[in-house]
Structures are given as C-alpha cells and as structure tokens.
CSV table of C-alpha atoms in Angstrom, one decimal:
chain,number,residue,atom,x,y,z
I,1,MET,CA,-20.2,-13.4,-14.2
I,2,LYS,CA,-22.3,-11.5,-16.6
I,3,ILE,CA,-23.9,-8.0,-16.7
I,4,VAL,CA,-27.7,-7.9,-16.5
I,5,ASN,CA,-29.5,-4.5,-16.4
I,6,GLN,CA,-26.3,-2.7,-15.6
I,7,LYS,CA,-25.5,-5.0,-12.6
I,8,LEU,CA,-23.1,-7.8,-12.1
I,9,SER,CA,-24.7,-11.2,-11.8
I,10,LYS,CA,-22.8,-14.4,-10.9
I,11,THR,CA,-22.9,-17.4,-13.2
I,12,LEU,CA,-21.1,-19.9,-10.9
I,13,ALA,CA,-21.9,-20.9,-7.4
I,14,SER,CA,-18.3,-20.2,-6.4
I,15,GLU,CA,-18.6,-16.5,-7.3
I,16,THR,CA,-19.6,-14.0,-4.6
I,17,VAL,CA,-21.3,-11.0,-6.0
I,18,ILE,CA,-23.8,-8.8,-4.1
I,19,PHE,CA,-25.5,-5.5,-4.8
I,20,THR,CA,-25.6,-3.0,-1.9
I,21,ALA,CA,-27.2,0.2,-3.1
I,22,THR,CA,-26.0,3.7,-2.2
I,23,SER,CA,-27.7,7.1,-2.6
I,24,ASN,CA,-24.3,8.7,-3.3
I,25,LYS,CA,-24.6,8.7,-7.1
I,26,GLY,CA,-25.3,10.9,-10.0
I,27,GLY,CA,-27.3,10.7,-13.2
I,28,GLU,CA,-26.8,8.5,-16.2
I,29,MET,CA,-23.5,8.2,-18.1
I,30,VAL,CA,-21.9,6.1,-20.8
I,31,PRO,CA,-18.7,4.5,-19.4
I,32,ASP,CA,-15.6,4.4,-21.5
I,33,SER,CA,-12.9,4.3,-18.8
I,34,ILE,CA,-12.1,2.3,-15.7
I,35,ILE,CA,-10.4,3.8,-12.7
I,36,ILE,CA,-8.7,1.6,-10.1
I,37,HIS,CA,-8.5,2.7,-6.5
I,38,PHE,CA,-7.6,1.4,-3.1
I,39,THR,CA,-10.0,2.1,-0.2
I,40,ALA,CA,-7.4,3.2,2.4
I,41,GLY,CA,-9.9,1.8,4.9
I,42,ARG,CA,-10.0,-0.7,7.7
I,43,SER,CA,-12.0,-3.3,5.8
I,44,SER,CA,-14.2,-3.8,2.8
I,45,GLU,CA,-17.3,-3.7,5.2
I,46,SER,CA,-16.2,-0.3,6.6
I,47,SER,CA,-15.7,1.0,3.1
I,48,VAL,CA,-19.1,-0.2,1.9
I,49,ALA,CA,-20.7,1.4,5.0
I,50,TRP,CA,-18.9,4.7,4.3
I,51,PHE,CA,-19.9,4.8,0.7
I,52,ARG,CA,-23.5,4.3,1.8
I,53,ASP,CA,-23.3,7.3,4.2
I,54,PRO,CA,-24.8,10.4,2.7
I,55,GLU,CA,-22.2,12.4,4.7
I,56,ALA,CA,-19.4,10.7,2.8
I,57,LYS,CA,-20.4,12.3,-0.6
I,58,ALA,CA,-18.3,9.5,-2.1
I,59,SER,CA,-19.0,6.1,-3.7
I,60,ALA,CA,-17.7,3.5,-6.2
I,61,HIS,CA,-19.3,1.2,-8.6
I,62,ILE,CA,-17.4,-1.8,-7.2
I,63,VAL,CA,-15.7,-2.8,-3.9
I,64,ILE,CA,-13.5,-5.9,-3.8
I,65,ASP,CA,-12.4,-7.5,-0.5
I,66,ARG,CA,-9.2,-9.4,0.2
I,67,GLU,CA,-10.9,-12.7,-0.6
I,68,GLY,CA,-12.1,-11.5,-4.0
I,69,LYS,CA,-15.7,-11.0,-2.9
I,70,ILE,CA,-17.4,-8.4,-5.0
I,71,THR,CA,-19.9,-5.7,-3.8
I,72,GLN,CA,-21.5,-3.5,-6.4
I,73,MET,CA,-23.0,-0.3,-5.2
I,74,VAL,CA,-23.8,1.8,-8.3
I,75,GLU,CA,-25.2,0.6,-11.7
I,76,PHE,CA,-22.7,0.8,-14.4
I,77,ASN,CA,-24.7,3.4,-16.4
I,78,ARG,CA,-24.9,5.8,-13.4
I,79,LYS,CA,-22.2,8.2,-12.1
I,80,ALA,CA,-20.4,7.2,-8.9
I,81,TRP,CA,-18.5,9.8,-6.9
I,82,HIS,CA,-15.0,8.2,-7.0
I,83,ALA,CA,-12.8,10.4,-9.2
I,84,GLY,CA,-13.3,14.0,-7.9
I,85,VAL,CA,-11.2,16.7,-9.6
I,86,SER,CA,-9.5,14.6,-12.3
I,87,ARG,CA,-7.7,15.0,-15.6
I,88,TRP,CA,-5.9,12.8,-18.1
I,89,ALA,CA,-4.5,14.1,-21.3
I,90,ASP,CA,-7.3,16.2,-22.9
I,91,ARG,CA,-10.1,14.9,-20.7
I,92,SER,CA,-11.4,16.0,-17.3
I,93,GLY,CA,-14.2,15.1,-14.9
I,94,PHE,CA,-13.8,11.4,-14.9
I,95,ASN,CA,-17.0,10.8,-12.8
I,96,ASN,CA,-18.9,11.6,-15.9
I,97,PHE,CA,-17.6,8.6,-18.0
I,98,SER,CA,-15.7,6.1,-15.8
I,99,ILE,CA,-16.4,3.1,-13.7
I,100,GLY,CA,-14.7,3.2,-10.3
I,101,ILE,CA,-13.3,-0.1,-8.8
I,102,GLU,CA,-12.1,0.1,-5.1
I,103,LEU,CA,-9.8,-2.7,-3.7
I,104,ASP,CA,-9.9,-3.2,0.0
I,105,ASN,CA,-6.4,-2.1,1.1
I,106,PRO,CA,-5.1,0.4,3.8
I,107,GLY,CA,-2.6,1.9,1.3
I,108,ARG,CA,0.6,3.5,2.5
I,109,LEU,CA,2.1,2.2,5.7
I,110,THR,CA,4.4,3.9,8.2
I,111,LYS,CA,7.4,2.0,9.5
I,112,VAL,CA,8.2,2.4,13.3
I,113,ASN,CA,11.3,0.4,14.2
I,114,ASP,CA,10.5,-2.9,12.6
I,115,ARG,CA,6.7,-2.6,12.7
I,116,PHE,CA,4.3,-1.3,10.1
I,117,TYR,CA,1.1,0.8,10.8
I,118,SER,CA,-1.7,2.2,8.7
I,119,TRP,CA,-2.9,5.8,9.0
I,120,PHE,CA,-5.6,4.6,11.4
I,121,GLY,CA,-3.1,2.8,13.7
I,122,LYS,CA,-3.6,-0.8,12.8
I,123,GLU,CA,-0.4,-2.9,12.7
I,124,TYR,CA,0.4,-5.2,9.8
I,125,PRO,CA,2.9,-8.0,9.5
I,126,LYS,CA,5.9,-7.5,7.3
I,127,GLU,CA,4.7,-10.4,5.1
I,128,VAL,CA,2.1,-8.1,3.5
I,129,VAL,CA,4.4,-5.1,3.1
I,130,VAL,CA,5.7,-3.9,-0.3
I,131,GLU,CA,8.7,-1.6,-0.2
I,132,ALA,CA,8.5,0.5,-3.4
I,133,LYS,CA,8.7,4.0,-4.8
I,134,HIS,CA,5.5,5.6,-6.1
I,135,LYS,CA,5.9,6.8,-9.7
I,136,HIS,CA,5.1,10.4,-8.6
I,137,GLU,CA,7.6,10.4,-5.7
I,138,LYS,CA,11.3,10.4,-5.2
I,139,SER,CA,11.8,8.2,-2.2
I,140,ILE,CA,10.9,4.6,-1.3
I,141,SER,CA,8.0,4.0,1.1
I,142,PHE,CA,5.9,1.1,2.4
I,143,TRP,CA,2.6,-0.2,1.0
I,144,HIS,CA,0.1,-3.0,1.8
I,145,ASN,CA,0.0,-5.7,-0.8
I,146,PHE,CA,-3.0,-6.8,-2.9
I,147,THR,CA,-4.1,-10.5,-2.9
I,148,GLU,CA,-4.2,-12.7,-6.0
I,149,LYS,CA,-7.9,-13.2,-5.4
I,150,GLN,CA,-8.4,-9.4,-5.4
I,151,ILE,CA,-6.5,-8.9,-8.6
I,152,ASP,CA,-8.2,-11.9,-10.3
I,153,SER,CA,-11.6,-10.6,-9.4
I,154,CYS,CA,-10.6,-7.1,-10.6
I,155,PHE,CA,-9.3,-8.5,-13.9
I,156,ARG,CA,-12.5,-10.5,-14.6
I,157,ILE,CA,-14.7,-7.5,-13.9
I,158,CYS,CA,-12.5,-5.3,-16.2
I,159,LYS,CA,-12.6,-7.9,-18.9
I,160,LEU,CA,-16.4,-8.2,-18.7
I,161,LEU,CA,-16.7,-4.4,-18.8
I,162,MET,CA,-14.5,-4.2,-21.8
I,163,GLU,CA,-16.7,-6.8,-23.6
I,164,THR,CA,-19.9,-4.9,-22.6
I,165,TYR,CA,-18.9,-1.2,-23.0
I,166,GLN,CA,-16.6,0.7,-25.3
I,167,ILE,CA,-13.8,0.9,-22.7
I,168,LYS,CA,-10.9,3.0,-24.0
I,169,ASP,CA,-8.6,3.0,-21.0
I,170,ILE,CA,-7.9,1.6,-17.5
I,171,LEU,CA,-6.1,4.1,-15.2
I,172,GLY,CA,-5.2,4.5,-11.6
I,173,HIS,CA,-6.6,7.3,-9.4
I,174,ASP,CA,-3.0,8.5,-9.2
I,175,ASP,CA,-3.0,8.9,-13.0
I,176,ILE,CA,-6.0,11.2,-13.2
I,177,ALA,CA,-5.3,13.1,-9.9
I,178,PRO,CA,-1.5,12.9,-9.6
I,179,PHE,CA,0.0,14.3,-6.3
I,180,ARG,CA,-3.5,14.6,-4.8
I,181,LYS,CA,-4.1,10.8,-4.8
I,182,ASN,CA,-1.6,7.9,-4.6
I,183,ASP,CA,-3.9,4.9,-5.2
I,184,PRO,CA,-3.7,2.2,-6.3
I,185,GLY,CA,0.1,2.8,-5.8
I,186,PRO,CA,3.1,0.7,-6.6
I,187,ALA,CA,1.9,-2.5,-5.0
I,188,PHE,CA,-0.7,-2.8,-7.7
I,189,PRO,CA,0.7,-4.3,-11.0
I,190,MET,CA,-0.9,-1.7,-13.2
I,191,GLU,CA,1.3,-2.1,-16.3
I,192,SER,CA,1.1,-5.8,-16.6
I,193,PHE,CA,-2.6,-5.7,-15.6
I,194,ARG,CA,-3.4,-3.3,-18.4
I,195,ALA,CA,-1.1,-5.1,-20.9
I,196,LYS,CA,-2.9,-8.4,-20.3
I,197,LEU,CA,-6.4,-6.8,-20.6
I,198,PHE,CA,-5.5,-5.0,-23.8
I,199,GLY,CA,-3.7,-8.1,-25.3
I,200,ARG,CA,-0.3,-6.5,-25.4
I,201,HIS,CA,2.7,-8.8,-25.4
I,202,ASP,CA,5.5,-6.2,-25.5
I,203,ASP,CA,6.4,-3.0,-23.6
I,204,THR,CA,4.7,-0.6,-26.0
I,205,GLY,CA,3.1,2.3,-24.2
I,206,ASP,CA,0.0,4.4,-25.1
I,207,ILE,CA,0.3,6.5,-28.2
I,208,TYR,CA,-1.0,10.1,-28.4
I,209,LYS,CA,-1.0,12.7,-31.1
I,210,ILE,CA,-0.2,16.4,-30.8
I,211,THR,CA,-3.4,18.5,-31.1
I,212,GLU,CA,-1.8,21.9,-31.8
I,213,ASN,CA,0.9,22.9,-34.3
I,214,ASN,CA,4.3,24.0,-33.0
I,215,THR,CA,3.7,22.5,-29.6
I,216,ASN,CA,6.7,22.9,-27.2
I,217,LEU,CA,8.6,19.8,-26.1
I,218,ARG,CA,10.1,21.0,-22.9
I,219,SER,CA,13.0,19.8,-20.7
I,220,GLY,CA,10.7,19.7,-17.6
I,221,ALA,CA,7.1,19.5,-16.5
I,222,GLY,CA,6.1,23.2,-16.8
I,223,THR,CA,6.2,26.3,-19.0
I,224,THR,CA,9.2,27.6,-17.1
I,225,PHE,CA,11.4,24.9,-18.6
I,226,GLU,CA,13.2,25.5,-21.9
I,227,SER,CA,11.7,24.3,-25.2
I,228,MET,CA,13.9,21.7,-26.9
I,229,ALA,CA,11.8,21.3,-30.0
I,230,ARG,CA,8.5,22.4,-31.6
I,231,LEU,CA,6.3,19.5,-32.6
I,232,PRO,CA,4.0,19.7,-35.7
I,233,LEU,CA,0.3,19.0,-35.5
I,234,ASN,CA,-0.6,15.3,-35.3
I,235,THR,CA,3.0,14.3,-34.3
I,236,GLU,CA,2.7,10.9,-32.6
I,237,VAL,CA,4.3,10.4,-29.2
I,238,GLU,CA,4.6,7.5,-26.8
I,239,PHE,CA,3.6,8.0,-23.2
I,240,ILE,CA,6.2,7.2,-20.5
I,241,LYS,CA,5.1,9.0,-17.3
I,242,SER,CA,3.1,11.9,-16.0
I,243,LYS,CA,3.6,14.7,-13.5
I,244,SER,CA,1.2,17.6,-12.6
I,245,GLY,CA,-0.7,17.4,-15.8
I,246,TRP,CA,2.4,17.1,-18.0
I,247,PHE,CA,3.4,14.0,-19.9
I,248,TYR,CA,7.0,12.8,-20.4
I,249,VAL,CA,7.0,11.3,-23.9
I,250,TYR,CA,9.1,9.7,-26.6
I,251,VAL,CA,8.6,11.4,-29.9
I,252,LEU,CA,8.0,8.9,-32.7
I,253,LYS,CA,9.3,9.7,-36.2
I,254,THR,CA,8.0,12.9,-37.7
I,255,PRO,CA,8.4,14.3,-41.3
I,256,GLY,CA,11.9,15.8,-41.7
I,257,SER,CA,13.2,14.4,-38.4
I,258,SER,CA,16.9,13.3,-38.2
I,259,GLY,CA,15.9,10.0,-36.6
I,260,GLU,CA,17.7,10.8,-33.3
I,261,PRO,CA,15.7,9.7,-30.2
I,262,LEU,CA,13.8,12.7,-28.8
I,263,TYR,CA,12.3,12.7,-25.3
I,264,GLY,CA,10.6,15.6,-23.4
I,265,TRP,CA,7.6,17.0,-21.6
I,266,VAL,CA,4.3,18.1,-23.2
I,267,SER,CA,1.2,19.5,-21.6
I,268,GLY,CA,-1.4,16.8,-21.3
I,269,SER,CA,-4.0,19.3,-22.6
I,270,LEU,CA,-2.3,19.3,-26.0
I,271,LEU,CA,-2.4,15.5,-26.4
I,272,LYS,CA,-5.2,13.2,-27.7
I,273,LYS,CA,-5.0,9.4,-27.2
I,274,LEU,CA,-5.1,7.3,-30.4
C-alpha cells in the first residue's frame, strides 16, 4: 500500500483497499495520533453503512473487516468523528488531530449458560471468545477475538501512517475516553502492537514529565486521596495505567531522591509526553 492524495492506494493485486466516502466529517487537520476502535457492529458492511448515514453523526477514517479488507471513508487530512469527548495526558479533542481505525468486532459478549451473545443478540462459538479483564474494570468478562488478518492490515496501515505523518502515539478509544468506552478492549494486543510499531524490544513504557512544580503524587486517582510526595517541575515518570483522567506512574530518579522506588497517581493534565 501507499498513500496518494491523502488516500490509501494498493500496490499489490492481493491487497483489498476501497474508498467509500461519507459526509460525516469535519475540516482539515494534521494527524499526529492514531486511535484504535472496535465497531461493536454486526459486520463491516453494516458499520460502513452506519458511518455513511448522516443520522449517525459518526465516522472513521478506516474500517477493517475480519478478512483484513480495508475500507477508507475519510481522507487522512480531514477530521473523522470517531473520538468524541476525549482526553489523554495534557491533550483533549482527539478528532482534531487523530486518525481513527475501526476493526470489525462485536466487542463484549454476554455468557448465557455455555453460549455467548453480542449486545444485538447474535450467538458466537466459544472458539472466538476471549476471557479477560479490561484494564479499567475489576472483573473478568468475555470479548470477541480479532483475526490475524485484521491485526496485520491494521499494523501495515499504522506503519504507513507513521512513515507519512508525524505520528506521536497510538492509543485505544478506552485510553482517551476511559470508563465511557471499552474498545478495542483486552482482546486486542495493544502493548505488543505498539511496541512493535515503535521498535521497542523491552517493556519500557511511555515517559512523561511533570509540567507544574510541587505536583502531588497521590495514593489514589483523585484529589481526595492523600499526597505521598510533591514532585518538582520536569520530573520524569513512566506511565503504567490510567483511570478517570489520572495516571498511575513510576517516578524516575529526581534530584535529591533517596533512590527508593516511588509509585503513585498524578493528574493527566499535569503531564506532558516526551
């Protein structure tokens, strides 16, 4: 594949890439992030049809079906309506600078006896069910899997986008809208996917710096929790997980520190990604 005039173009006969336009889009933008979603729909065709419906007031740049077939709906330099109310660290409004990729997948499944059903009532065989705990939840639930072809197509698109635009990060919808959205969920291998794209060969997480002096490092995700330490301006921290706009971090060595490991919660609004 290659990108020509802000659209994907296939370079091999074996590739399936089509452009199906939607009117559900905004003005021009310069993309620097990619957001991964699942459609939570019945099929890729139904999702494409929904994104073309003006009543939906939603869209995505890309939809990928279970066989890896790619449908582009919005040019990469135009805003698609995929992120909604969204925030990550010190940034908000991700429709304004991100590319949305939707993977055909019904999402969370409900177990009834030994059978598994989607929210729209379709039954799925246990062979496609992933039993896992979402990172923002406490209990295990059931999720539809993603296919290797889907993940491969998604990877190749993301790699191409990174080579074409100044992409800084690849996130899930559940990262930028935690507790409101749960896609792409635990069935999508986000950590290994991102590590491979960014060329990481270890478990190092994203590094942020503190943007205000004497920032509280708290014992929980909120201002009601006690402050365990005050972090100086530009202290570097390693991201571990997020909750309701708060980041649980590992504090890297700071001037005058004792060297003891220090973990805690910091408001995402007081962090800037390095």
